[in-house]
XYZ file of C-alpha atoms in Angstrom:
189
model
C 40.653 123.100 78.018
C 40.920 119.456 77.723
C 44.592 119.789 76.727
C 45.664 121.116 80.022
C 44.608 118.144 82.021
C 46.274 115.885 79.405
C 49.445 117.890 79.710
C 49.358 117.746 83.542
C 48.860 114.125 83.296
C 51.910 113.587 81.023
C 53.872 115.744 83.224
C 52.958 114.047 86.232
C 53.892 110.505 84.617
C 57.196 111.955 83.446
C 58.065 113.105 86.945
C 57.009 109.839 88.454
C 59.046 107.903 85.963
C 62.249 109.771 86.869
C 62.546 107.881 90.204
C 63.008 104.481 88.371
C 66.197 105.299 86.474
C 67.938 106.420 89.636
C 66.626 103.269 91.458
C 67.849 101.200 88.574
C 71.204 103.128 88.660
C 71.568 102.437 92.363
C 70.805 98.786 91.745
C 73.401 98.648 88.992
C 75.953 100.626 91.061
C 75.410 98.094 93.985
C 75.700 95.104 91.764
C 78.848 96.442 90.376
C 80.251 97.037 93.776
C 79.483 93.544 94.723
C 81.073 92.119 91.494
C 84.092 94.127 92.180
C 84.740 92.756 95.503
C 84.289 89.068 94.428
C 86.473 89.613 91.492
C 89.059 91.446 93.734
C 89.219 88.539 96.019
C 89.235 85.872 93.330
C 92.148 87.523 91.715
C 94.208 88.200 94.886
C 93.414 84.590 95.959
C 94.540 83.156 92.800
C 97.663 85.110 92.640
C 98.492 83.861 96.167
C 97.603 80.268 95.670
C 98.899 79.803 92.118
C 101.631 82.318 92.115
C 103.078 81.440 95.533
C 103.302 84.978 96.906
C 100.738 87.519 98.290
C 100.535 90.654 96.094
C 100.276 93.273 98.711
C 98.616 95.946 96.531
C 95.952 93.592 95.408
C 95.019 92.147 98.674
C 95.112 95.573 100.300
C 92.565 96.632 97.590
C 90.432 93.737 98.377
C 90.503 94.163 102.011
C 89.568 97.790 101.684
C 86.663 97.134 99.278
C 85.524 94.164 101.304
C 85.407 96.081 104.658
C 83.674 98.954 102.992
C 81.176 96.793 101.296
C 80.398 94.835 104.429
C 79.978 97.725 106.612
C 77.799 99.718 103.928
C 75.857 96.534 103.161
C 75.628 94.323 106.179
C 72.344 92.530 105.112
C 73.705 91.506 101.667
C 74.439 87.653 101.520
C 78.090 88.184 100.599
C 78.967 90.638 103.270
C 80.028 88.195 106.021
C 82.055 85.907 103.816
C 83.861 88.849 102.129
C 84.613 90.568 105.590
C 85.960 87.187 107.002
C 88.012 86.698 103.895
C 89.462 90.174 104.371
C 90.497 89.197 107.792
C 92.215 86.185 106.491
C 93.848 88.318 103.756
C 95.259 90.652 106.338
C 96.683 87.657 108.299
C 98.371 86.459 104.941
C 100.012 90.017 104.404
C 100.999 89.912 108.012
C 102.765 86.576 107.573
C 104.341 87.774 104.323
C 105.398 91.228 105.306
C 108.873 92.336 104.845
C 109.432 93.931 108.232
C 108.217 93.786 111.726
C 106.086 97.156 111.417
C 104.250 95.919 108.530
C 103.662 92.657 110.049
C 102.203 94.254 113.169
C 100.154 96.721 111.091
C 98.521 93.916 108.993
C 98.068 91.797 112.209
C 96.268 94.588 113.917
C 94.083 95.171 110.815
C 93.279 91.574 110.705
C 92.177 91.609 114.413
C 90.132 94.766 113.861
C 88.426 92.960 110.987
C 87.408 89.873 112.905
C 86.140 92.209 115.702
C 84.033 93.967 113.126
C 82.842 90.675 111.848
C 81.606 89.685 115.191
C 80.003 93.144 115.928
C 78.092 92.938 112.398
C 77.350 89.309 112.370
C 77.187 87.948 115.908
C 75.396 84.850 114.698
C 77.360 84.572 111.462
C 78.607 81.235 110.279
C 82.223 82.198 111.056
C 81.702 84.259 114.316
C 83.163 81.658 116.531
C 86.135 81.081 114.223
C 87.130 84.813 114.704
C 88.307 83.892 118.239
C 90.576 81.073 116.734
C 91.817 83.423 113.857
C 92.749 86.055 116.652
C 94.342 83.334 118.610
C 96.457 82.410 115.574
C 97.413 86.111 114.959
C 98.613 86.606 118.515
C 100.417 83.198 118.708
C 102.087 82.894 115.334
C 102.382 86.387 114.136
C 102.672 88.629 116.995
C 104.182 86.198 119.406
C 101.667 87.309 122.214
C 101.119 83.901 123.938
C 98.748 85.536 126.805
C 96.429 87.100 124.188
C 96.487 83.837 122.005
C 95.681 81.678 125.018
C 92.685 83.956 125.933
C 91.228 83.798 122.228
C 91.819 80.177 121.973
C 90.022 79.551 125.399
C 87.157 81.766 124.160
C 86.850 79.487 121.053
C 87.058 76.387 123.266
C 84.419 77.569 125.660
C 82.020 78.525 122.732
C 82.616 75.030 121.031
C 82.929 72.505 123.853
C 83.551 68.959 122.255
C 84.329 70.342 118.841
C 87.335 68.676 117.312
C 89.292 71.808 116.787
C 88.575 72.729 120.594
C 89.842 69.457 121.623
C 93.108 69.823 119.630
C 93.492 73.466 121.066
C 93.172 72.032 124.600
C 95.987 69.941 123.820
C 98.016 72.584 122.100
C 97.472 75.037 125.090
C 99.545 72.676 127.243
C 102.429 73.378 125.057
C 101.821 77.112 124.377
C 104.796 79.353 125.135
C 107.134 76.621 125.995
C 110.510 76.170 124.358
C 111.447 73.291 122.197
C 113.305 71.644 125.015
C 110.386 71.970 127.476
C 108.059 70.376 125.023
C 110.587 67.487 124.320
C 110.861 66.955 128.029
C 107.165 67.070 128.503
C 106.522 64.386 125.773
C 109.438 62.273 126.786
C 111.782 62.886 123.950
C 115.428 63.119 125.020
């Protein structure tokens, strides 16, 4: 009779122990996802900076993984940084795209990523710079000076007195003007 309680005890311990391997497996998978995102970024960034060109497929994989990771694990410490870098990666792809359609596609993707950053991490270290980055996208990539001015002004209003804000205030005086208009304004003939 004593064997039955002992067998039940072993069965209960075995069943309880089954939860730990799956928990350990989840942590291992999470850690692998985290390493994959960082490794993809490091590789794409290295190819871009040292190779002198943006590898569209590599940056694309990084961007997808970074966005997926940050939205799935917004509380993880690397999520804000990787999401911001994904936005910058989309900007790089937009600037190096071979045609206008791809330029616009990557630019819109970058804008959406910066919007997502601000939604997920409104107090994040780079939240204010999302306005600036969107301004660059509208200004330098899409040629939409009205939207660029709006984004730049949002940045300035949120960061009064910041050195970048002061530079942007001066830049806004020239935004949308032709080379001749700028030369005339600064007194070059």
